[in-house]
mmCIF file of C-alpha atoms in Angstrom:
data_model
loop_
_atom_site.group_PDB
_atom_site.id
_atom_site.type_symbol
_atom_site.label_atom_id
_atom_site.label_comp_id
_atom_site.label_asym_id
_atom_site.label_seq_id
_atom_site.Cartn_x
_atom_site.Cartn_y
_atom_site.Cartn_z
ATOM 1 C CA MET A 1 -153.025 -50.961 -25.517
ATOM 2 C CA THR A 2 -152.707 -47.637 -24.236
ATOM 3 C CA GLY A 3 -152.043 -48.338 -20.558
ATOM 4 C CA LEU A 4 -149.490 -50.728 -21.703
ATOM 5 C CA THR A 5 -147.727 -47.920 -23.936
ATOM 6 C CA THR A 6 -147.700 -45.398 -20.791
ATOM 7 C CA GLU A 7 -146.550 -48.160 -18.403
ATOM 8 C CA HIS A 8 -143.581 -49.050 -20.749
ATOM 9 C CA ALA A 9 -142.593 -45.141 -21.303
ATOM 10 C CA PRO A 10 -140.408 -44.720 -18.417
ATOM 11 C CA ALA A 11 -138.661 -47.739 -19.235
ATOM 12 C CA GLN A 12 -137.946 -46.652 -22.890
ATOM 13 C CA VAL A 13 -136.678 -43.084 -21.582
ATOM 14 C CA ILE A 14 -134.557 -44.682 -19.528
ATOM 15 C CA SER A 15 -132.957 -47.101 -22.216
ATOM 16 C CA HIS A 16 -132.771 -43.942 -24.300
ATOM 17 C CA ALA A 17 -130.971 -41.963 -21.792
ATOM 18 C CA ARG A 18 -128.599 -44.967 -21.585
ATOM 19 C CA ALA A 19 -127.808 -45.219 -24.902
ATOM 20 C CA VAL A 20 -126.956 -41.729 -25.377
ATOM 21 C CA ARG A 21 -124.739 -41.495 -22.669
ATOM 22 C CA GLN A 22 -122.919 -44.496 -23.810
ATOM 23 C CA ALA A 23 -122.614 -43.251 -27.154
ATOM 24 C CA ARG A 24 -121.179 -39.945 -25.474
ATOM 25 C CA ASN A 25 -118.521 -41.955 -23.582
ATOM 26 C CA ALA A 26 -117.408 -43.871 -26.490
ATOM 27 C CA ALA A 27 -116.902 -40.492 -28.501
ATOM 28 C CA VAL A 28 -115.119 -38.618 -25.710
ATOM 29 C CA VAL A 29 -113.411 -42.093 -25.029
ATOM 30 C CA ALA A 30 -112.113 -42.369 -28.664
ATOM 31 C CA VAL A 31 -111.325 -38.539 -29.353
ATOM 32 C CA LEU A 32 -108.988 -38.720 -26.263
ATOM 33 C CA ALA A 33 -107.326 -41.964 -27.626
ATOM 34 C CA VAL A 34 -106.692 -39.965 -30.481
ATOM 35 C CA VAL A 35 -105.491 -36.689 -29.038
ATOM 36 C CA VAL A 36 -103.047 -38.764 -26.893
ATOM 37 C CA PHE A 37 -101.479 -40.564 -29.648
ATOM 38 C CA VAL A 38 -101.138 -37.055 -31.335
ATOM 39 C CA VAL A 39 -99.147 -35.643 -28.249
ATOM 40 C CA PHE A 40 -97.144 -39.247 -28.306
ATOM 41 C CA CYS A 41 -96.151 -38.562 -31.382
ATOM 42 C CA VAL A 42 -95.199 -34.706 -31.195
ATOM 43 C CA SER A 43 -93.473 -35.907 -28.006
ATOM 44 C CA LEU A 44 -91.129 -38.461 -30.088
ATOM 45 C CA SER A 45 -90.381 -36.046 -32.968
ATOM 46 C CA LEU A 46 -88.896 -33.113 -30.992
ATOM 47 C CA GLY A 47 -85.333 -33.440 -29.649
ATOM 48 C CA ASP A 48 -82.146 -32.313 -30.564
ATOM 49 C CA PHE A 49 -82.851 -34.239 -33.815
ATOM 50 C CA LYS A 50 -86.326 -32.941 -35.141
ATOM 51 C CA ILE A 51 -88.042 -35.830 -37.084
ATOM 52 C CA PRO A 52 -91.440 -35.209 -38.891
ATOM 53 C CA VAL A 53 -94.495 -36.982 -37.189
ATOM 54 C CA VAL A 54 -95.601 -38.765 -40.316
ATOM 55 C CA ASP A 55 -91.753 -40.688 -40.028
ATOM 56 C CA VAL A 56 -92.715 -41.189 -36.362
ATOM 57 C CA VAL A 57 -95.960 -42.586 -37.147
ATOM 58 C CA LYS A 58 -94.132 -45.007 -40.027
ATOM 59 C CA THR A 59 -91.248 -46.000 -37.715
ATOM 60 C CA LEU A 60 -93.593 -47.206 -35.044
ATOM 61 C CA PHE A 61 -95.448 -49.229 -37.073
ATOM 62 C CA GLY A 62 -92.166 -50.728 -38.464
ATOM 63 C CA GLY A 63 -91.528 -48.502 -41.714
ATOM 64 C CA GLY A 64 -88.847 -46.120 -40.717
ATOM 65 C CA ASP A 65 -85.161 -45.951 -41.369
ATOM 66 C CA LYS A 66 -82.256 -47.231 -39.246
ATOM 67 C CA ALA A 67 -81.493 -43.683 -37.807
ATOM 68 C CA THR A 68 -85.042 -42.655 -37.348
ATOM 69 C CA GLU A 69 -85.735 -46.388 -35.680
ATOM 70 C CA PHE A 70 -82.723 -45.960 -33.463
ATOM 71 C CA ILE A 71 -83.583 -42.201 -32.457
ATOM 72 C CA VAL A 72 -87.255 -42.889 -32.168
ATOM 73 C CA ASN A 73 -87.467 -46.564 -30.633
ATOM 74 C CA ARG A 74 -84.089 -46.716 -28.629
ATOM 75 C CA LEU A 75 -83.748 -43.203 -27.632
ATOM 76 C CA ARG A 76 -87.330 -41.281 -26.961
ATOM 77 C CA LEU A 77 -90.017 -44.418 -26.922
ATOM 78 C CA PRO A 78 -89.201 -45.496 -23.214
ATOM 79 C CA ARG A 79 -89.646 -41.814 -21.860
ATOM 80 C CA ALA A 80 -92.779 -41.485 -23.971
ATOM 81 C CA LEU A 81 -94.262 -44.702 -23.042
ATOM 82 C CA THR A 82 -93.667 -43.764 -19.201
ATOM 83 C CA ALA A 83 -95.240 -40.786 -19.366
ATOM 84 C CA VAL A 84 -98.419 -42.221 -20.742
ATOM 85 C CA LEU A 85 -98.566 -45.362 -18.665
ATOM 86 C CA VAL A 86 -97.709 -43.581 -15.518
ATOM 87 C CA GLY A 87 -100.628 -40.744 -16.227
ATOM 88 C CA ALA A 88 -103.044 -43.637 -16.966
ATOM 89 C CA ALA A 89 -102.051 -45.364 -13.693
ATOM 90 C CA LEU A 90 -102.496 -42.178 -11.488
ATOM 91 C CA GLY A 91 -105.853 -40.978 -13.464
ATOM 92 C CA LEU A 92 -107.099 -44.351 -12.416
ATOM 93 C CA SER A 93 -106.049 -44.358 -9.154
ATOM 94 C CA GLY A 94 -107.781 -41.032 -8.837
ATOM 95 C CA ALA A 95 -110.873 -42.064 -10.268
ATOM 96 C CA ILE A 96 -110.929 -44.988 -7.811
ATOM 97 C CA PHE A 97 -109.975 -42.835 -4.445
ATOM 98 C CA GLN A 98 -112.156 -40.189 -5.044
ATOM 99 C CA SER A 99 -115.356 -42.380 -6.249
ATOM 100 C CA ILE A 100 -114.898 -44.258 -2.945
ATOM 101 C CA ALA A 101 -114.927 -41.115 -0.804
ATOM 102 C CA ARG A 102 -117.489 -39.403 -2.928
ATOM 103 C CA ASN A 103 -115.065 -36.503 -2.447
ATOM 104 C CA PRO A 104 -113.077 -34.616 -5.303
ATOM 105 C CA LEU A 105 -109.952 -33.889 -2.669
ATOM 106 C CA ALA A 106 -109.509 -37.727 -1.958
ATOM 107 C CA SER A 107 -106.842 -38.284 -4.612
ATOM 108 C CA PRO A 108 -103.609 -40.334 -3.653
ATOM 109 C CA ASP A 109 -101.524 -37.311 -3.672
ATOM 110 C CA ILE A 110 -103.855 -35.339 -1.532
ATOM 111 C CA ILE A 111 -104.465 -37.974 1.334
ATOM 112 C CA GLY A 112 -100.770 -38.729 1.390
ATOM 113 C CA VAL A 113 -100.226 -42.273 0.023
ATOM 114 C CA THR A 114 -97.518 -40.711 -2.609
ATOM 115 C CA TYR A 115 -96.136 -38.466 0.187
ATOM 116 C CA GLY A 116 -95.711 -42.009 2.210
ATOM 117 C CA ALA A 117 -93.868 -43.396 -0.655
ATOM 118 C CA SER A 118 -91.472 -40.355 -1.209
ATOM 119 C CA ALA A 119 -90.763 -40.427 2.471
ATOM 120 C CA PHE A 120 -89.569 -43.997 2.163
ATOM 121 C CA ALA A 121 -87.747 -43.277 -1.356
ATOM 122 C CA VAL A 122 -85.905 -40.603 0.080
ATOM 123 C CA PHE A 123 -85.225 -42.754 3.322
ATOM 124 C CA ALA A 124 -83.362 -45.560 0.841
ATOM 125 C CA ILE A 125 -81.481 -42.882 -0.991
ATOM 126 C CA ILE A 126 -80.009 -40.985 1.982
ATOM 127 C CA THR A 127 -79.626 -43.368 5.001
ATOM 128 C CA LEU A 128 -79.199 -46.495 2.943
ATOM 129 C CA GLY A 129 -77.972 -45.538 -0.245
ATOM 130 C CA LEU A 130 -79.882 -47.218 -2.455
ATOM 131 C CA THR A 131 -80.502 -46.147 -6.204
ATOM 132 C CA GLY A 132 -82.235 -47.267 -9.178
ATOM 133 C CA ILE A 133 -84.873 -50.232 -9.014
ATOM 134 C CA ALA A 134 -84.392 -50.349 -5.093
ATOM 135 C CA VAL A 135 -85.811 -47.239 -4.682
ATOM 136 C CA SER A 136 -88.840 -47.928 -6.408
ATOM 137 C CA GLY A 137 -89.052 -50.895 -4.738
ATOM 138 C CA MET A 138 -88.959 -48.463 -1.275
ATOM 139 C CA ALA A 139 -91.476 -46.316 -2.922
ATOM 140 C CA ILE A 140 -94.039 -48.888 -3.279
ATOM 141 C CA VAL A 141 -93.439 -50.253 0.157
ATOM 142 C CA GLY A 142 -94.279 -46.975 1.379
ATOM 143 C CA ALA A 143 -96.938 -46.274 -0.495
ATOM 144 C CA LEU A 144 -99.003 -49.555 0.813
ATOM 145 C CA LEU A 145 -97.646 -49.086 4.439
ATOM 146 C CA THR A 146 -98.897 -45.440 4.200
ATOM 147 C CA ALA A 147 -102.434 -47.002 3.145
ATOM 148 C CA ILE A 148 -102.843 -49.591 5.494
ATOM 149 C CA THR A 149 -101.707 -46.952 8.549
ATOM 150 C CA MET A 150 -104.467 -44.647 6.974
ATOM 151 C CA TYR A 151 -107.159 -47.332 6.510
ATOM 152 C CA LEU A 152 -106.776 -48.496 10.509
ATOM 153 C CA LEU A 153 -106.792 -45.094 11.890
ATOM 154 C CA ALA A 154 -109.514 -44.140 9.868
ATOM 155 C CA TRP A 155 -111.370 -47.373 10.668
ATOM 156 C CA ARG A 156 -114.507 -46.495 13.556
ATOM 157 C CA ARG A 157 -116.881 -49.432 12.754
ATOM 158 C CA GLY A 158 -116.509 -48.628 9.074
ATOM 159 C CA VAL A 159 -114.604 -45.992 7.400
ATOM 160 C CA SER A 160 -116.469 -42.532 6.267
ATOM 161 C CA SER A 161 -114.929 -40.629 3.397
ATOM 162 C CA TYR A 162 -114.193 -37.732 5.765
ATOM 163 C CA ARG A 163 -112.336 -39.224 8.276
ATOM 164 C CA LEU A 164 -110.450 -41.193 5.616
ATOM 165 C CA ILE A 165 -109.553 -37.879 4.001
ATOM 166 C CA LEU A 166 -108.640 -36.263 7.468
ATOM 167 C CA VAL A 167 -106.533 -39.049 8.299
ATOM 168 C CA GLY A 168 -104.415 -38.941 4.557
ATOM 169 C CA ILE A 169 -103.929 -35.484 5.320
ATOM 170 C CA GLY A 170 -102.445 -35.943 8.666
ATOM 171 C CA ILE A 171 -100.414 -38.751 7.377
ATOM 172 C CA GLY A 172 -99.116 -36.700 4.320
ATOM 173 C CA ALA A 173 -98.062 -33.930 6.754
ATOM 174 C CA ILE A 174 -96.019 -36.062 8.800
ATOM 175 C CA ALA A 175 -94.717 -38.082 5.694
ATOM 176 C CA THR A 176 -93.465 -34.657 4.361
ATOM 177 C CA SER A 177 -91.865 -33.788 7.723
ATOM 178 C CA LEU A 178 -90.036 -36.970 7.780
ATOM 179 C CA THR A 179 -88.797 -36.340 3.880
ATOM 180 C CA SER A 180 -87.846 -32.660 5.084
ATOM 181 C CA TYR A 181 -85.490 -34.124 8.187
ATOM 182 C CA LEU A 182 -84.051 -36.362 6.339
ATOM 183 C CA LEU A 183 -82.917 -34.026 3.587
ATOM 184 C CA THR A 184 -81.427 -31.605 6.182
ATOM 185 C CA LYS A 185 -79.355 -34.209 7.730
ATOM 186 C CA ALA A 186 -78.399 -35.495 4.072
ATOM 187 C CA ARG A 187 -74.907 -34.209 2.184
ATOM 188 C CA VAL A 188 -75.562 -31.653 -0.525
ATOM 189 C CA GLU A 189 -74.795 -34.083 -3.010
ATOM 190 C CA ILE A 190 -77.227 -36.985 -2.174
ATOM 191 C CA ALA A 191 -80.023 -34.263 -0.968
ATOM 192 C CA GLN A 192 -79.641 -32.868 -4.609
ATOM 193 C CA GLN A 193 -80.159 -36.408 -5.861
ATOM 194 C CA ALA A 194 -83.238 -37.137 -3.584
ATOM 195 C CA LEU A 195 -84.798 -33.871 -4.546
ATOM 196 C CA ILE A 196 -84.501 -34.611 -8.194
ATOM 197 C CA TRP A 197 -86.827 -37.632 -7.704
ATOM 198 C CA LEU A 198 -89.164 -36.044 -5.256
ATOM 199 C CA THR A 199 -90.060 -33.317 -7.665
ATOM 200 C CA GLY A 200 -91.532 -36.107 -10.158
ATOM 201 C CA SER A 201 -89.144 -36.350 -13.214
ATOM 202 C CA LEU A 202 -89.142 -38.716 -16.355
ATOM 203 C CA ASN A 203 -85.399 -38.059 -17.117
ATOM 204 C CA GLY A 204 -83.618 -41.167 -17.946
ATOM 205 C CA ARG A 205 -86.679 -43.311 -18.054
ATOM 206 C CA ASP A 206 -85.959 -46.711 -19.573
ATOM 207 C CA TRP A 207 -87.657 -49.956 -20.619
ATOM 208 C CA THR A 208 -87.289 -51.363 -16.989
ATOM 209 C CA HIS A 209 -90.011 -48.510 -15.768
ATOM 210 C CA VAL A 210 -92.310 -49.187 -18.809
ATOM 211 C CA ARG A 211 -92.494 -52.775 -17.994
ATOM 212 C CA SER A 212 -93.064 -52.393 -14.315
ATOM 213 C CA VAL A 213 -96.241 -49.784 -15.069
ATOM 214 C CA LEU A 214 -97.181 -51.805 -17.939
ATOM 215 C CA ILE A 215 -97.084 -55.047 -16.121
ATOM 216 C CA THR A 216 -99.160 -53.316 -13.241
ATOM 217 C CA LEU A 217 -101.721 -51.971 -15.439
ATOM 218 C CA VAL A 218 -102.211 -55.306 -17.275
ATOM 219 C CA VAL A 219 -102.339 -57.180 -14.110
ATOM 220 C CA LEU A 220 -104.902 -54.978 -12.359
ATOM 221 C CA THR A 221 -107.030 -53.823 -15.401
ATOM 222 C CA PRO A 222 -109.085 -57.381 -14.945
ATOM 223 C CA VAL A 223 -109.493 -56.575 -11.445
ATOM 224 C CA MET A 224 -110.676 -53.189 -11.592
ATOM 225 C CA ALA A 225 -113.402 -54.418 -14.313
ATOM 226 C CA LEU A 226 -114.786 -56.900 -11.430
ATOM 227 C CA LEU A 227 -114.770 -54.342 -9.089
ATOM 228 C CA VAL A 228 -116.044 -51.392 -10.793
ATOM 229 C CA HIS A 229 -119.827 -52.353 -10.565
ATOM 230 C CA ARG A 230 -119.158 -52.321 -6.719
ATOM 231 C CA LEU A 231 -117.654 -48.909 -7.048
ATOM 232 C CA ARG A 232 -120.649 -47.648 -8.671
ATOM 233 C CA ILE A 233 -122.976 -49.352 -5.795
ATOM 234 C CA LEU A 234 -120.933 -47.998 -2.992
ATOM 235 C CA GLN A 235 -121.531 -44.540 -4.530
ATOM 236 C CA LEU A 236 -125.194 -44.819 -3.577
ATOM 237 C CA GLY A 237 -123.697 -44.723 0.346
ATOM 238 C CA ASP A 238 -122.749 -47.313 2.821
ATOM 239 C CA GLU A 239 -126.455 -48.165 3.952
ATOM 240 C CA THR A 240 -127.894 -48.434 0.579
ATOM 241 C CA ALA A 241 -124.931 -50.763 -0.751
ATOM 242 C CA SER A 242 -125.310 -52.781 2.200
ATOM 243 C CA GLY A 243 -128.821 -53.208 1.514
ATOM 244 C CA LEU A 244 -128.271 -54.142 -1.927
ATOM 245 C CA GLY A 245 -126.197 -57.174 -0.648
ATOM 246 C CA LEU A 246 -122.902 -55.649 -0.798
ATOM 247 C CA ARG A 247 -120.114 -56.288 1.499
ATOM 248 C CA VAL A 248 -119.231 -52.656 1.929
ATOM 249 C CA GLU A 249 -115.899 -52.700 3.663
ATOM 250 C CA ARG A 250 -114.408 -55.726 1.913
ATOM 251 C CA SER A 251 -115.398 -54.003 -1.653
ATOM 252 C CA ARG A 252 -113.821 -50.702 0.123
ATOM 253 C CA LEU A 253 -110.940 -52.185 1.160
ATOM 254 C CA GLY A 254 -110.292 -54.444 -2.184
ATOM 255 C CA LEU A 255 -110.665 -51.058 -4.536
ATOM 256 C CA ILE A 256 -108.345 -49.220 -1.955
ATOM 257 C CA VAL A 257 -105.812 -51.542 -2.354
ATOM 258 C CA VAL A 258 -105.839 -51.618 -6.291
ATOM 259 C CA ALA A 259 -105.884 -47.831 -6.223
ATOM 260 C CA VAL A 260 -102.683 -47.707 -3.872
ATOM 261 C CA LEU A 261 -100.789 -50.352 -5.778
ATOM 262 C CA LEU A 262 -101.507 -48.154 -9.335
ATOM 263 C CA ALA A 263 -100.368 -44.675 -7.390
ATOM 264 C CA ALA A 264 -97.569 -46.476 -5.828
ATOM 265 C CA VAL A 265 -95.979 -48.407 -8.906
ATOM 266 C CA ALA A 266 -96.689 -44.855 -10.786
ATOM 267 C CA THR A 267 -94.929 -42.930 -8.235
ATOM 268 C CA ALA A 268 -91.992 -45.607 -8.138
ATOM 269 C CA ALA A 269 -91.327 -44.931 -11.854
ATOM 270 C CA ALA A 270 -91.435 -41.134 -11.921
ATOM 271 C CA GLY A 271 -91.516 -39.967 -8.554
ATOM 272 C CA PRO A 272 -94.468 -38.246 -7.358
ATOM 273 C CA ILE A 273 -95.711 -36.240 -10.282
ATOM 274 C CA GLY A 274 -98.428 -34.187 -8.423
ATOM 275 C CA PHE A 275 -102.170 -33.272 -9.119
ATOM 276 C CA VAL A 276 -102.488 -35.564 -12.136
ATOM 277 C CA ALA A 277 -104.922 -38.298 -10.043
ATOM 278 C CA PHE A 278 -106.723 -34.966 -8.335
ATOM 279 C CA VAL A 279 -107.580 -33.225 -11.827
ATOM 280 C CA ALA A 280 -108.245 -36.325 -14.158
ATOM 281 C CA PRO A 281 -111.306 -37.888 -12.895
ATOM 282 C CA PRO A 282 -113.379 -34.670 -12.841
ATOM 283 C CA ILE A 283 -112.431 -33.608 -15.581
ATOM 284 C CA ALA A 284 -113.255 -37.269 -17.481
ATOM 285 C CA ARG A 285 -116.876 -36.781 -15.352
ATOM 286 C CA TRP A 286 -116.951 -33.589 -16.916
ATOM 287 C CA LEU A 287 -116.601 -34.605 -20.422
ATOM 288 C CA THR A 288 -118.574 -37.784 -20.273
ATOM 289 C CA ARG A 289 -121.379 -36.232 -18.168
ATOM 290 C CA SER A 290 -120.946 -39.349 -16.304
ATOM 291 C CA PRO A 291 -122.768 -39.713 -12.644
ATOM 292 C CA GLY A 292 -120.266 -42.482 -11.939
ATOM 293 C CA PRO A 293 -116.738 -43.146 -12.566
ATOM 294 C CA ALA A 294 -115.505 -42.806 -15.746
ATOM 295 C CA MET A 295 -112.546 -45.163 -15.344
ATOM 296 C CA VAL A 296 -111.587 -45.413 -19.085
ATOM 297 C CA ALA A 297 -111.614 -41.521 -19.572
ATOM 298 C CA SER A 298 -110.254 -40.747 -16.473
ATOM 299 C CA ALA A 299 -107.082 -42.981 -17.662
ATOM 300 C CA LEU A 300 -106.839 -41.251 -20.868
ATOM 301 C CA ILE A 301 -107.163 -37.691 -19.080
ATOM 302 C CA GLY A 302 -104.252 -38.716 -16.816
ATOM 303 C CA ALA A 303 -102.188 -39.935 -19.846
ATOM 304 C CA LEU A 304 -102.781 -36.761 -21.731
ATOM 305 C CA VAL A 305 -101.837 -34.698 -18.945
ATOM 306 C CA VAL A 306 -98.601 -35.986 -18.244
ATOM 307 C CA ALA A 307 -97.383 -36.716 -21.764
ATOM 308 C CA LEU A 308 -98.308 -33.054 -22.319
ATOM 309 C CA SER A 309 -96.893 -31.625 -19.578
ATOM 310 C CA ASP A 310 -93.620 -33.560 -20.376
ATOM 311 C CA LEU A 311 -93.204 -32.307 -23.949
ATOM 312 C CA ILE A 312 -94.228 -28.896 -21.901
ATOM 313 C CA ALA A 313 -91.327 -29.207 -19.670
ATOM 314 C CA GLN A 314 -88.733 -30.550 -22.173
ATOM 315 C CA HIS A 315 -89.208 -28.148 -25.132
ATOM 316 C CA ALA A 316 -90.921 -24.822 -23.551
ATOM 317 C CA LEU A 317 -87.933 -22.976 -22.539
ATOM 318 C CA GLY A 318 -85.289 -24.081 -25.036
ATOM 319 C CA GLU A 319 -82.539 -25.907 -23.602
ATOM 320 C CA THR A 320 -83.783 -25.609 -20.193
ATOM 321 C CA GLN A 321 -85.982 -28.760 -18.970
ATOM 322 C CA LEU A 322 -88.058 -28.802 -15.925
ATOM 323 C CA PRO A 323 -89.010 -31.671 -14.014
ATOM 324 C CA VAL A 324 -92.378 -32.798 -15.182
ATOM 325 C CA GLY A 325 -93.797 -32.502 -11.639
ATOM 326 C CA VAL A 326 -93.189 -28.663 -11.920
ATOM 327 C CA VAL A 327 -95.624 -28.492 -14.844
ATOM 328 C CA THR A 328 -98.399 -30.850 -13.547
ATOM 329 C CA GLY A 329 -98.173 -28.482 -10.266
ATOM 330 C CA LEU A 330 -98.503 -25.197 -12.419
ATOM 331 C CA VAL A 331 -102.074 -26.858 -13.170
ATOM 332 C CA GLY A 332 -102.859 -28.575 -10.539
ATOM 333 C CA ALA A 333 -102.487 -25.924 -7.894
ATOM 334 C CA PRO A 334 -105.001 -23.200 -9.014
ATOM 335 C CA TYR A 335 -107.620 -26.005 -9.404
ATOM 336 C CA LEU A 336 -107.069 -27.158 -5.796
ATOM 337 C CA MET A 337 -107.259 -23.605 -4.523
ATOM 338 C CA PHE A 338 -110.493 -23.080 -6.790
ATOM 339 C CA LEU A 339 -111.895 -26.411 -5.023
ATOM 340 C CA LEU A 340 -111.386 -25.467 -1.703
ATOM 341 C CA ALA A 341 -112.635 -21.657 -2.427
ATOM 342 C CA ARG A 342 -115.799 -23.229 -3.681
ATOM 343 C CA THR A 343 -116.229 -25.768 -0.755
ATOM 344 C CA ASN A 344 -115.676 -23.338 1.614
ATOM 345 C CA ARG A 345 -118.325 -21.062 -0.316
ATOM 346 C CA ILE A 346 -121.102 -23.872 -0.208
ATOM 347 C CA GLY A 347 -120.105 -25.305 3.345
ATOM 348 C CA SER A 348 -119.699 -28.812 2.154
ATOM 349 C CA GLY A 349 -117.033 -31.491 1.730
ATOM 350 C CA GLY A 350 -117.080 -30.726 -2.127
#
């Protein structure tokens, strides 16, 4: 009897640790969801015509008067929803990229995916004279072509994380140079229009942008649910994953396609909002103490970062409104510098 107890002790310890981790994840996700909803309601309450948060909540659930319903649901809701959905998409994309590469530097805005989308969007605005949804379409095409080029150039009988990151940074530099060249050749008024898009902004976002990001999330969420266990196996290393029967390159390619689509649609909806995909996954892992990708928490952190940054961008400077990308840059750039300094100090890849 004593031997049986001793034999089952490790299994009980593992089971207990897993239950504690699941409970912690559930608590973190629940708290984050509440915080996101609070920030979301506050953003709907502020503006030229201030509305109490309680009335905002009533209106969202169909209990407001006609004036409040018009201001909240018609004027402010599309922008606030776009912020939350774009942030969630960027958070998920960053979590997938960083988990595939096993490196915190591997986010779509660091390895060139969003730079490629920006270059194609600026090309569409300046050279082709496109506007609106056509520019968004070109941004998606640019992100996909950038990712395909990055993957093919990084391929050497497989794709290593360092090679993927270095190739991505190089492609991002090329895309940035092309964007700068196009801006120098454009007329001043057209260049200003392109610059507004390049900073990442939620001004003027409507239900078209909400629908595009929402549909993408609805379609890709089941795909992510099917692939997330492969992502955890990939984190063990290619040899171990292959030994466990996983088709490594096929799984990696499928995950990259999902991550690129998420980043591309988010960028098409709001421009390249920098550092959200970069900071959301590590914060989520720190909060949940998760050794693997904390997908739901990453999405909620991304939504919170963009929603809170847009709230600050709209109201922190009185009547002067900043693009949301400026605020996220102020948060993300110091973290990038810290991460690079830490990486250099310990002499590792991250």
